[in-house]
PDB file of C-alpha atoms in Angstrom:
ATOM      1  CA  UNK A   1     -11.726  14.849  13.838  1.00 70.00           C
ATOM      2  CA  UNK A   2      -9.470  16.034  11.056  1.00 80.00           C
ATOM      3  CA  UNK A   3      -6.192  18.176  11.454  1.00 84.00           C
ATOM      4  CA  UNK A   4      -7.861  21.504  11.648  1.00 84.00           C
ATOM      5  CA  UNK A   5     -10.152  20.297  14.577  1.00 87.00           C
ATOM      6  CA  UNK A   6      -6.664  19.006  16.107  1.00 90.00           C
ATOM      7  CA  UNK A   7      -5.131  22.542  15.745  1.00 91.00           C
ATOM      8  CA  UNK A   8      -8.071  23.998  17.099  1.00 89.00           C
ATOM      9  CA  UNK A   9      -8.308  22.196  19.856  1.00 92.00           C
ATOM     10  CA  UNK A  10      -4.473  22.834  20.620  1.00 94.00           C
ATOM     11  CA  UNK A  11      -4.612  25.941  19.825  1.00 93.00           C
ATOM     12  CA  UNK A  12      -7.611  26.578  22.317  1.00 91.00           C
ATOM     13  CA  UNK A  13      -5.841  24.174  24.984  1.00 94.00           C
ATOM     14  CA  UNK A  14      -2.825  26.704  24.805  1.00 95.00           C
ATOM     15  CA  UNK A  15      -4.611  29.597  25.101  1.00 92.00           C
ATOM     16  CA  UNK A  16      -6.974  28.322  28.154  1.00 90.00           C
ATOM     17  CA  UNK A  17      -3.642  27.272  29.901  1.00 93.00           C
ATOM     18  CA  UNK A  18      -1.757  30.852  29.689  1.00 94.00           C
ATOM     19  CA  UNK A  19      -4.956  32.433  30.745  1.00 89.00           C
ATOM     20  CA  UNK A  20      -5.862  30.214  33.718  1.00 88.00           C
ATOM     21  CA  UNK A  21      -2.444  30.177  35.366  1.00 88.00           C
ATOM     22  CA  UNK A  22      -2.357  34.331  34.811  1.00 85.00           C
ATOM     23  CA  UNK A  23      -6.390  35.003  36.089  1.00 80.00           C
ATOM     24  CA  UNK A  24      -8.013  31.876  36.056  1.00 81.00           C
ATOM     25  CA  UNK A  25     -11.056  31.547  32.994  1.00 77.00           C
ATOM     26  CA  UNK A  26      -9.540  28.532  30.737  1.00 84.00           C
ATOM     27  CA  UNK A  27     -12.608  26.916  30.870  1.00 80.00           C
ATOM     28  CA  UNK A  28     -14.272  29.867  28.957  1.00 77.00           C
ATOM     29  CA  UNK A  29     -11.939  28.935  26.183  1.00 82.00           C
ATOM     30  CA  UNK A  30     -11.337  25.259  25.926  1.00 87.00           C
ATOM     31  CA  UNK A  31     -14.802  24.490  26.645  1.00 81.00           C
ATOM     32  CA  UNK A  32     -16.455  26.393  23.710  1.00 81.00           C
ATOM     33  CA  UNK A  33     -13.973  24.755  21.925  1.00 85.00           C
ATOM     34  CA  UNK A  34     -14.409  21.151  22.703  1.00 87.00           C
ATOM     35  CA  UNK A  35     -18.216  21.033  22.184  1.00 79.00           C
ATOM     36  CA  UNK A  36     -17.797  23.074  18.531  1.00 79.00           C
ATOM     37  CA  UNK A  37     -15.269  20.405  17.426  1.00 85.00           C
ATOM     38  CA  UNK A  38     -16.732  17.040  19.482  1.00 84.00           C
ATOM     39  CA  UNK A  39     -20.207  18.472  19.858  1.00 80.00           C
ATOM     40  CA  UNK A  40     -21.258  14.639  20.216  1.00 84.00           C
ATOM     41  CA  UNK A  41     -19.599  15.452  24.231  1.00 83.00           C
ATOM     42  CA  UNK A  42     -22.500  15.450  26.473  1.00 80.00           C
ATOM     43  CA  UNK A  43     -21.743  18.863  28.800  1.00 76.00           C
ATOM     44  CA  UNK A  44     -20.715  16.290  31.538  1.00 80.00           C
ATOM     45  CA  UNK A  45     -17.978  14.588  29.317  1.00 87.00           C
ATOM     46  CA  UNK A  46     -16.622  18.263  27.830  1.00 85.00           C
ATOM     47  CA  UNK A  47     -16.508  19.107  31.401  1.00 85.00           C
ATOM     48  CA  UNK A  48     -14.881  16.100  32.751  1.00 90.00           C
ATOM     49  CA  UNK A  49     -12.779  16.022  29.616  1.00 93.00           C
ATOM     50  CA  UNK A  50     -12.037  19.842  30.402  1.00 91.00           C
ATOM     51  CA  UNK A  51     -10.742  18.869  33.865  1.00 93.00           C
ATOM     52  CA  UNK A  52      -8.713  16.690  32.762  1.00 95.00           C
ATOM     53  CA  UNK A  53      -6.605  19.082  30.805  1.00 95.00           C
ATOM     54  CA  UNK A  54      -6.999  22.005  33.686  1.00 93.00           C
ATOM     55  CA  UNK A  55      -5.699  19.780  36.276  1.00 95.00           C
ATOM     56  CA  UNK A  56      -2.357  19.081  34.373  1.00 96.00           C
ATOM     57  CA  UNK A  57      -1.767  22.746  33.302  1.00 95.00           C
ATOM     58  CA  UNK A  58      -2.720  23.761  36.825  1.00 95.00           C
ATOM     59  CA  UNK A  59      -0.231  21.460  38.129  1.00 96.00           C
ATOM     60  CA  UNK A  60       2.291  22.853  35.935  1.00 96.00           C
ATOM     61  CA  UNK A  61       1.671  26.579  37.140  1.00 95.00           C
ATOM     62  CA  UNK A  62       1.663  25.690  41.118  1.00 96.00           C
ATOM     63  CA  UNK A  63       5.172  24.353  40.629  1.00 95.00           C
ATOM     64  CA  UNK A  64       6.268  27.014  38.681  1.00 95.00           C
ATOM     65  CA  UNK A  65       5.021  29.889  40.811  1.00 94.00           C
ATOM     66  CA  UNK A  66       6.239  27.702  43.730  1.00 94.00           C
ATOM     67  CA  UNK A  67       9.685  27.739  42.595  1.00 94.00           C
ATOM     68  CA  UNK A  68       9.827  31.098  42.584  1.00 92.00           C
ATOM     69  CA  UNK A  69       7.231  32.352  45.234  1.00 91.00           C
ATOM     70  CA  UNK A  70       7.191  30.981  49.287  1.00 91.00           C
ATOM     71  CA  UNK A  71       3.751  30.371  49.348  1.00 93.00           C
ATOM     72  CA  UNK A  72       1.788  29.414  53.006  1.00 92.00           C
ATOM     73  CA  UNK A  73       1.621  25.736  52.527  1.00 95.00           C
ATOM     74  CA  UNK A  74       0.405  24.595  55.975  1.00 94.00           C
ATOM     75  CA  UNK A  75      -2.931  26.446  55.214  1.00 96.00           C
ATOM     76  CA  UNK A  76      -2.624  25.920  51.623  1.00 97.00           C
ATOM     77  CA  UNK A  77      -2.015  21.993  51.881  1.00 97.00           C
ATOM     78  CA  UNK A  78      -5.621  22.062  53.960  1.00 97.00           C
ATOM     79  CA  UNK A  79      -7.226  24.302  52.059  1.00 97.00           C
ATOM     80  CA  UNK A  80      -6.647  21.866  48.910  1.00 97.00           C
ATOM     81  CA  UNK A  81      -7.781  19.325  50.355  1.00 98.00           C
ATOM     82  CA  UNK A  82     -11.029  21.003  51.719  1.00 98.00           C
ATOM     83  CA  UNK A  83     -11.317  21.738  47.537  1.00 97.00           C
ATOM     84  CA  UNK A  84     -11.035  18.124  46.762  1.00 97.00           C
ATOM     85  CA  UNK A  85     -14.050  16.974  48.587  1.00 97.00           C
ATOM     86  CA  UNK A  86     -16.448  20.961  47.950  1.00 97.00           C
ATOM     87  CA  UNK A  87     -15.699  20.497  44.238  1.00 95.00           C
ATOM     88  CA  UNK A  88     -16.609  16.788  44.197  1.00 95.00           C
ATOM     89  CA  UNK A  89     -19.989  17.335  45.901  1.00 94.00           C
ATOM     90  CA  UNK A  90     -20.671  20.255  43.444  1.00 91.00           C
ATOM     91  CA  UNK A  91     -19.942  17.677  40.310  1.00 89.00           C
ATOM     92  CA  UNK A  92     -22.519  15.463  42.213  1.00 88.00           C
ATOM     93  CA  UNK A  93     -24.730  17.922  42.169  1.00 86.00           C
ATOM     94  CA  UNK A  94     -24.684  19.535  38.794  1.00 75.00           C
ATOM     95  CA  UNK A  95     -28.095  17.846  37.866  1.00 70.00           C
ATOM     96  CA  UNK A  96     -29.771  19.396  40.642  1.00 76.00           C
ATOM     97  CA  UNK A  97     -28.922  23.157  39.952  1.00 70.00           C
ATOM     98  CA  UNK A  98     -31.418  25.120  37.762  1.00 68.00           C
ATOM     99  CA  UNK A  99     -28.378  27.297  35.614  1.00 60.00           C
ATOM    100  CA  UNK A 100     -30.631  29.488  34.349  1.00 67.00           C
ATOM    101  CA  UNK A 101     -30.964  30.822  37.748  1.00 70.00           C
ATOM    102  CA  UNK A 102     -27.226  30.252  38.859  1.00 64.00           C
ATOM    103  CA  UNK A 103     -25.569  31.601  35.620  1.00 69.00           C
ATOM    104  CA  UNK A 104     -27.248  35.139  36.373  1.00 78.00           C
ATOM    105  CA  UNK A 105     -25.390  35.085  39.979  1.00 73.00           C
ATOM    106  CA  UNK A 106     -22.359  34.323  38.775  1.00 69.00           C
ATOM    107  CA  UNK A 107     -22.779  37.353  35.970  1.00 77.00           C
ATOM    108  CA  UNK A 108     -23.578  39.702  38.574  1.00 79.00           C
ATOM    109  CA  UNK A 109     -20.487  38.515  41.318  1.00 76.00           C
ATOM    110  CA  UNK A 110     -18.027  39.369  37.940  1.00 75.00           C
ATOM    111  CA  UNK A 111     -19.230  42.543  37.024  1.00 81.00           C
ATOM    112  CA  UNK A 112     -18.866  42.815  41.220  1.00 79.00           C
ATOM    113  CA  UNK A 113     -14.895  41.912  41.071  1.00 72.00           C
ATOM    114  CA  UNK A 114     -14.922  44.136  37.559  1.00 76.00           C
ATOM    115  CA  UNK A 115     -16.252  47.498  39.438  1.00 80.00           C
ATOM    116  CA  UNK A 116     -14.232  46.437  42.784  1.00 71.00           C
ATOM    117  CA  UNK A 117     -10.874  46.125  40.428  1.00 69.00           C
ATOM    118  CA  UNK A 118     -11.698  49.379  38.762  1.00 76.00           C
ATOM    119  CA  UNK A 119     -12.578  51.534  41.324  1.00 72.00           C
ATOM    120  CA  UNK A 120      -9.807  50.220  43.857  1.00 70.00           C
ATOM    121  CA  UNK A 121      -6.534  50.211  41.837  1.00 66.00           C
ATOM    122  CA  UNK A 122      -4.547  49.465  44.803  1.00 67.00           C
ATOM    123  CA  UNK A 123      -6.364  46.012  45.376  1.00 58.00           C
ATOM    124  CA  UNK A 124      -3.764  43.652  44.468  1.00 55.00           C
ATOM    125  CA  UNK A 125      -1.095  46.294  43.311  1.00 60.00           C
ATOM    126  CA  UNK A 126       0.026  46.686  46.721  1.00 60.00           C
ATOM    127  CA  UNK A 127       0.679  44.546  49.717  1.00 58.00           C
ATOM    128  CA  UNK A 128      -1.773  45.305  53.185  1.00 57.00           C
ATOM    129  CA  UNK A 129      -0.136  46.862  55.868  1.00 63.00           C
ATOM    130  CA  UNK A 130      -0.285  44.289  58.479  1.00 71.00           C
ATOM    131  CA  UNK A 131       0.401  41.115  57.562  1.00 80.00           C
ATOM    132  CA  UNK A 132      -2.404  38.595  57.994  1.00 82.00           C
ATOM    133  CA  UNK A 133      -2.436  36.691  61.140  1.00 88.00           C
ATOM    134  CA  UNK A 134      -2.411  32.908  60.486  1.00 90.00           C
ATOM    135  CA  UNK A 135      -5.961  32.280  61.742  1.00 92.00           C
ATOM    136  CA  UNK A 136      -7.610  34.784  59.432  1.00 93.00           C
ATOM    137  CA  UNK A 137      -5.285  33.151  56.187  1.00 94.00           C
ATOM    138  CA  UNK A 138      -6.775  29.933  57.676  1.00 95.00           C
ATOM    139  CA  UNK A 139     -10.453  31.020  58.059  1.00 96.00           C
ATOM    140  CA  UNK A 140     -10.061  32.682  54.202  1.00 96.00           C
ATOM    141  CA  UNK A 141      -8.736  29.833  52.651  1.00 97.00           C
ATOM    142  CA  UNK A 142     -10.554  27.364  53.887  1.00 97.00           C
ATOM    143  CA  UNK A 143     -14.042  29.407  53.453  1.00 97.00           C
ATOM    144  CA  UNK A 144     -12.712  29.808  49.778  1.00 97.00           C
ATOM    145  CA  UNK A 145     -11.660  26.529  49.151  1.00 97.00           C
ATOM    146  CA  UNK A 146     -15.124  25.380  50.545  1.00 97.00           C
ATOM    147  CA  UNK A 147     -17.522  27.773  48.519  1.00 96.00           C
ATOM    148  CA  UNK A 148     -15.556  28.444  45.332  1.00 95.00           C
ATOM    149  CA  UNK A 149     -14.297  24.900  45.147  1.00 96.00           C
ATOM    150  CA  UNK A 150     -18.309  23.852  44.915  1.00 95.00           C
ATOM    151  CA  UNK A 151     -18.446  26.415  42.323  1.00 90.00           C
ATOM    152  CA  UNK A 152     -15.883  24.807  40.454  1.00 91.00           C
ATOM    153  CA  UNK A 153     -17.479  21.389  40.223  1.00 90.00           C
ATOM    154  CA  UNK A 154     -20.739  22.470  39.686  1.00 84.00           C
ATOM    155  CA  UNK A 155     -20.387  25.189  36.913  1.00 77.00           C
ATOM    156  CA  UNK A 156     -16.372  26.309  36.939  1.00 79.00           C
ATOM    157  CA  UNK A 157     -16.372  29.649  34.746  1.00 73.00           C
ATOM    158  CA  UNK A 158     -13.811  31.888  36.557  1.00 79.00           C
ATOM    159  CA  UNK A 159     -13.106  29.803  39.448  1.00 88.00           C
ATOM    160  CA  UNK A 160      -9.235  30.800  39.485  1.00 87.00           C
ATOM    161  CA  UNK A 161     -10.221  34.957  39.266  1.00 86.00           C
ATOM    162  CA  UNK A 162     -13.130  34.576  42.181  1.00 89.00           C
ATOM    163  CA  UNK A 163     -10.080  33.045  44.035  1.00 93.00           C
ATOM    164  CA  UNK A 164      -7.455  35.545  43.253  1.00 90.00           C
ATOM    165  CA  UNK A 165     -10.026  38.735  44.189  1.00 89.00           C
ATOM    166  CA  UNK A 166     -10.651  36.992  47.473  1.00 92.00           C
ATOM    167  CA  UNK A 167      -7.014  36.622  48.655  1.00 93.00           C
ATOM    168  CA  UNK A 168      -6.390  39.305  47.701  1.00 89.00           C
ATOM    169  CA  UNK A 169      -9.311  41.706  49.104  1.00 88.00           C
ATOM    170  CA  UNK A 170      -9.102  39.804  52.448  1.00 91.00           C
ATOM    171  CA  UNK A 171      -5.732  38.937  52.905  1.00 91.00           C
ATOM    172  CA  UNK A 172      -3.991  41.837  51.216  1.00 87.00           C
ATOM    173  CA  UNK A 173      -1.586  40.082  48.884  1.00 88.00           C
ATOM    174  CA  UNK A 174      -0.675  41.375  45.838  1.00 87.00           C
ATOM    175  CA  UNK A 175      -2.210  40.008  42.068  1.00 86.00           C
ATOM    176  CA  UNK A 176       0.570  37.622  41.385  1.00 89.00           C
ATOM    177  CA  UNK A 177       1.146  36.235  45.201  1.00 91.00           C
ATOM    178  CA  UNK A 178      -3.014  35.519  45.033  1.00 91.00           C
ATOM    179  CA  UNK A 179      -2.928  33.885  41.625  1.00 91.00           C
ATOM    180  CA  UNK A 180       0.055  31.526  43.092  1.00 93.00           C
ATOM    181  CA  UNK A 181      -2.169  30.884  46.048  1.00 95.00           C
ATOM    182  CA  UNK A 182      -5.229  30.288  43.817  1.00 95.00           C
ATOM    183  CA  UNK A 183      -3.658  27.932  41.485  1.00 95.00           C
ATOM    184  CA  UNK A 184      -3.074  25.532  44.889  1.00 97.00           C
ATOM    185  CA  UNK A 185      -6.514  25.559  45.197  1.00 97.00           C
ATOM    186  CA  UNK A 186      -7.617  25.317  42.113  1.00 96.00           C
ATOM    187  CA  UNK A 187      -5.550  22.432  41.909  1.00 96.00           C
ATOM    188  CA  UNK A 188      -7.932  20.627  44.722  1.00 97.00           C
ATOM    189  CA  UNK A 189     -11.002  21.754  43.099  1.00 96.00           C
ATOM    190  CA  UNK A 190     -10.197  20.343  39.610  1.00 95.00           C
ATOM    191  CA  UNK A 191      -8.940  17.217  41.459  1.00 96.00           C
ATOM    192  CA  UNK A 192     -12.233  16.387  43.498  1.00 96.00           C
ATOM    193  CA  UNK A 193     -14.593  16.718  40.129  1.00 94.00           C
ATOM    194  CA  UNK A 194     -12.276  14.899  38.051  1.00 94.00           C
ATOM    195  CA  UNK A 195     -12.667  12.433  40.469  1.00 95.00           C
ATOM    196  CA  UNK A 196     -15.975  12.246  40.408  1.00 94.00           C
ATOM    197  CA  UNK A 197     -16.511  12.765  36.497  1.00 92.00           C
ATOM    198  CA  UNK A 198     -14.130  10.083  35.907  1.00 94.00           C
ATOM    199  CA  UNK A 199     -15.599   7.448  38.516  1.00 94.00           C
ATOM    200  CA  UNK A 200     -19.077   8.407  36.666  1.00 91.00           C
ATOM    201  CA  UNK A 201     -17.486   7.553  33.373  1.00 93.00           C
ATOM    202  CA  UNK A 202     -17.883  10.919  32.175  1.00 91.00           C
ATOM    203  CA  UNK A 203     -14.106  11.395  30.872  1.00 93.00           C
ATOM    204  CA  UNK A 204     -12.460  11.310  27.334  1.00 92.00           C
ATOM    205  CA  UNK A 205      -9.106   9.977  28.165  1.00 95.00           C
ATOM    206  CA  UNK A 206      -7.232  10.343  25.009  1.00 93.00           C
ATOM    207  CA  UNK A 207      -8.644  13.711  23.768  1.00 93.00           C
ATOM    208  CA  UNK A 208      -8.018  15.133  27.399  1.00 94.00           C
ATOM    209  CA  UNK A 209      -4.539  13.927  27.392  1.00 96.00           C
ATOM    210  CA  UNK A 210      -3.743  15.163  24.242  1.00 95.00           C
ATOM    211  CA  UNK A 211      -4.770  18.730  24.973  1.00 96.00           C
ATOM    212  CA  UNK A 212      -3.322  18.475  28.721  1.00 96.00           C
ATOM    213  CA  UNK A 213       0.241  18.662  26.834  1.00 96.00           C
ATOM    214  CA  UNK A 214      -0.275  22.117  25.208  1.00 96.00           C
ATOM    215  CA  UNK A 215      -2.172  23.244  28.264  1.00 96.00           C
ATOM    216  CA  UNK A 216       0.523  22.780  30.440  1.00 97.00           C
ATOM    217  CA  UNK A 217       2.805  24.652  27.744  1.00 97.00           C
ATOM    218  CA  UNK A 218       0.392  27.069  27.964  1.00 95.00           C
ATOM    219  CA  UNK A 219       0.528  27.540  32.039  1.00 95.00           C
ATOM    220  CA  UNK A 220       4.012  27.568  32.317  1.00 95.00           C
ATOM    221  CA  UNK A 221       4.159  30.651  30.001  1.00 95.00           C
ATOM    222  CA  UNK A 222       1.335  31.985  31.418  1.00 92.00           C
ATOM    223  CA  UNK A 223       3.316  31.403  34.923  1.00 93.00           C
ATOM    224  CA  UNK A 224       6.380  33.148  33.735  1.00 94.00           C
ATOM    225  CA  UNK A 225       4.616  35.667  32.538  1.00 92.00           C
ATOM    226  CA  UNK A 226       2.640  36.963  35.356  1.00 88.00           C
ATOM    227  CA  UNK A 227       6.251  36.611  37.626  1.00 90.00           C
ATOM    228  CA  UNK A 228       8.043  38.936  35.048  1.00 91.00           C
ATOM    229  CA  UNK A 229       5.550  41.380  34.137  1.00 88.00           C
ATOM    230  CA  UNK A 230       3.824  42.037  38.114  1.00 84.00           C
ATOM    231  CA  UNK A 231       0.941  42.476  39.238  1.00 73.00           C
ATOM    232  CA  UNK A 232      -0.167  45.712  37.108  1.00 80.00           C
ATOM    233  CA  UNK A 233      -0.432  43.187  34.477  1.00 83.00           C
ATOM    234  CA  UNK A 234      -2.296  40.832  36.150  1.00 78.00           C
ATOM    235  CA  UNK A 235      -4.857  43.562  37.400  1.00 78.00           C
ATOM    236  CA  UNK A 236      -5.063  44.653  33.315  1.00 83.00           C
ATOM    237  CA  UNK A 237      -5.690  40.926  32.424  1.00 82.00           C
ATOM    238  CA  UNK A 238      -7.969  40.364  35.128  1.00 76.00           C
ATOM    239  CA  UNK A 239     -10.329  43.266  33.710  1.00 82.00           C
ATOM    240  CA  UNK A 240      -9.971  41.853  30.050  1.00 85.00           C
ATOM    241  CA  UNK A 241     -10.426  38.448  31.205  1.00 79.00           C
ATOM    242  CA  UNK A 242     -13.537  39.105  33.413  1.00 77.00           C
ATOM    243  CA  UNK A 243     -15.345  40.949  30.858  1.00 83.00           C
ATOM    244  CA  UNK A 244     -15.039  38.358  28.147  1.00 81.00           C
ATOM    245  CA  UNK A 245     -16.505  35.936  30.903  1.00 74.00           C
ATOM    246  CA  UNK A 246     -19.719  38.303  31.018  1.00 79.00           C
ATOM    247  CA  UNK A 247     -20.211  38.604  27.338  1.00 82.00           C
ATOM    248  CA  UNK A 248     -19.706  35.248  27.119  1.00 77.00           C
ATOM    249  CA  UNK A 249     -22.223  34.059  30.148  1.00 73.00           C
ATOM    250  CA  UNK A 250     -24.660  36.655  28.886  1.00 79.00           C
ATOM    251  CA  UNK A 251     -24.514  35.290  25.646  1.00 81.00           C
ATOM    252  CA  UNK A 252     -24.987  31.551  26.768  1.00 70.00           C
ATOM    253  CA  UNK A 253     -28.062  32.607  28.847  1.00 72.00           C
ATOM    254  CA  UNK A 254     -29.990  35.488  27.053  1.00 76.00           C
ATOM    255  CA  UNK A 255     -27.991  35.200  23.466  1.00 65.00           C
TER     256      UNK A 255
END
């Protein structure tokens, strides 16, 4: 690769890491990215290679939001590790999905959270009522760690957002309370397919190393960001961010 593959890699790295600790989506960017530049990557070693990056940006964001936010880490801590071992069996099954019939699910569940966003303004703007007991937090968590952590290691696309719009729809908390929530999680998920990818031989070492270092720049901005502006923000980003992920499915499937 010459320099202006290595800035656009960066570049992309940075990018995917401010947008995945804000709504979750890197993927949609660095991916694209690593199989225009290295398009010798076979989609399981731009994926592994992906993960790879994620997992150190992600890591970066959880202890950034956790310095400032008291997040629930006795269902948290369980619900990450749930995510290690759903997004490991999803990796292991990648081969037998049929995507052509998967990607279309996943198009219509965004355009879902898109409409649900729009048309409920005070989902995620505003904290519930009641607080959630600690056996419903459980019971969410752990049912999203299990399904959307399978996502994760199977396809990925979104995996932070789906997590965010379920905290906060079922739990009540606000945007930037579920994205520091989702990030934990997240966390697990990316663990259990690197995990996998990498004890296939699927990961690119070096290249996702090199990238991890301006995706973690990228995540701690992205962090900061989402703590100083509030959850209106997020909500706005969230939109932005889901509709790009639509185009861009759409395009990979009908385009």
């Amino acid at each position: 690769m010459d320099a202006g593959d290595w800035a656009l890699l960066l570049t992309a790295a940075t990018a995917a890491g401010w947008v995945d600790a804000v709504v979750g989506g890197g993927g949609l960017i660095l991916l694209p990215a690593l199989l225009l530049v290295a398009p010798q990557l076979t989609p399981q070693a731009a994926l592994a290679t992906n993960k790879l990056t994620a997992i150190c940006g992600t890591s970066a964001a959880v202890v950034t939001f956790a310095r400032r936010i008291r997040l629930p880490w006795k269902v948290l801590a369980p619900g990450a590790a749930v995510a290690v071992v759903s997004a490991a069996c999803g990796a292991a099954a990648v081969s037998l999905i049929d995507k052509a019939l998967f990607i279309p699910i996943v198009m219509v569940a965004l355009v879902a959270v898109a409409m649900m966003v729009t048309l409920r303004p005070q989902v995620g703007t505003t904290l519930a009522r009641e607080r959630p007991s600690l056996r419903r937090t459980l019971i969410v968590v752990l049912g999203a760690a299990t399904v959307i952590g399978f996502y994760d290691g199977i396809l990925g696309p979104g995996t932070g957002t789906f997590l965010i719009i379920s905290f906060a729809t079922l739990l009540g908390t606000e945007f930037v309370r579920s994205a520091a929530m989702a990030k934990v999680i997240n966390l697990g998920s990316n663990l259990g397919a690197l995990v996998f990818f990498a004890a296939t031989g699927h990961v690119w070492w070096a290249l996702g190393l090199t990238m991890a270092v301006c995706n973690v720049a990228g995540a701690v901005l992205g962090s900061r960001t989402a703590l100083a502006r509030g959850a209106g923000f997020v909500r706005a980003v969230l939109l932005i961010v889901v509709l790009v992920m639509v185009v861009r499915l759409g395009w990979q499937q009908f385009g």
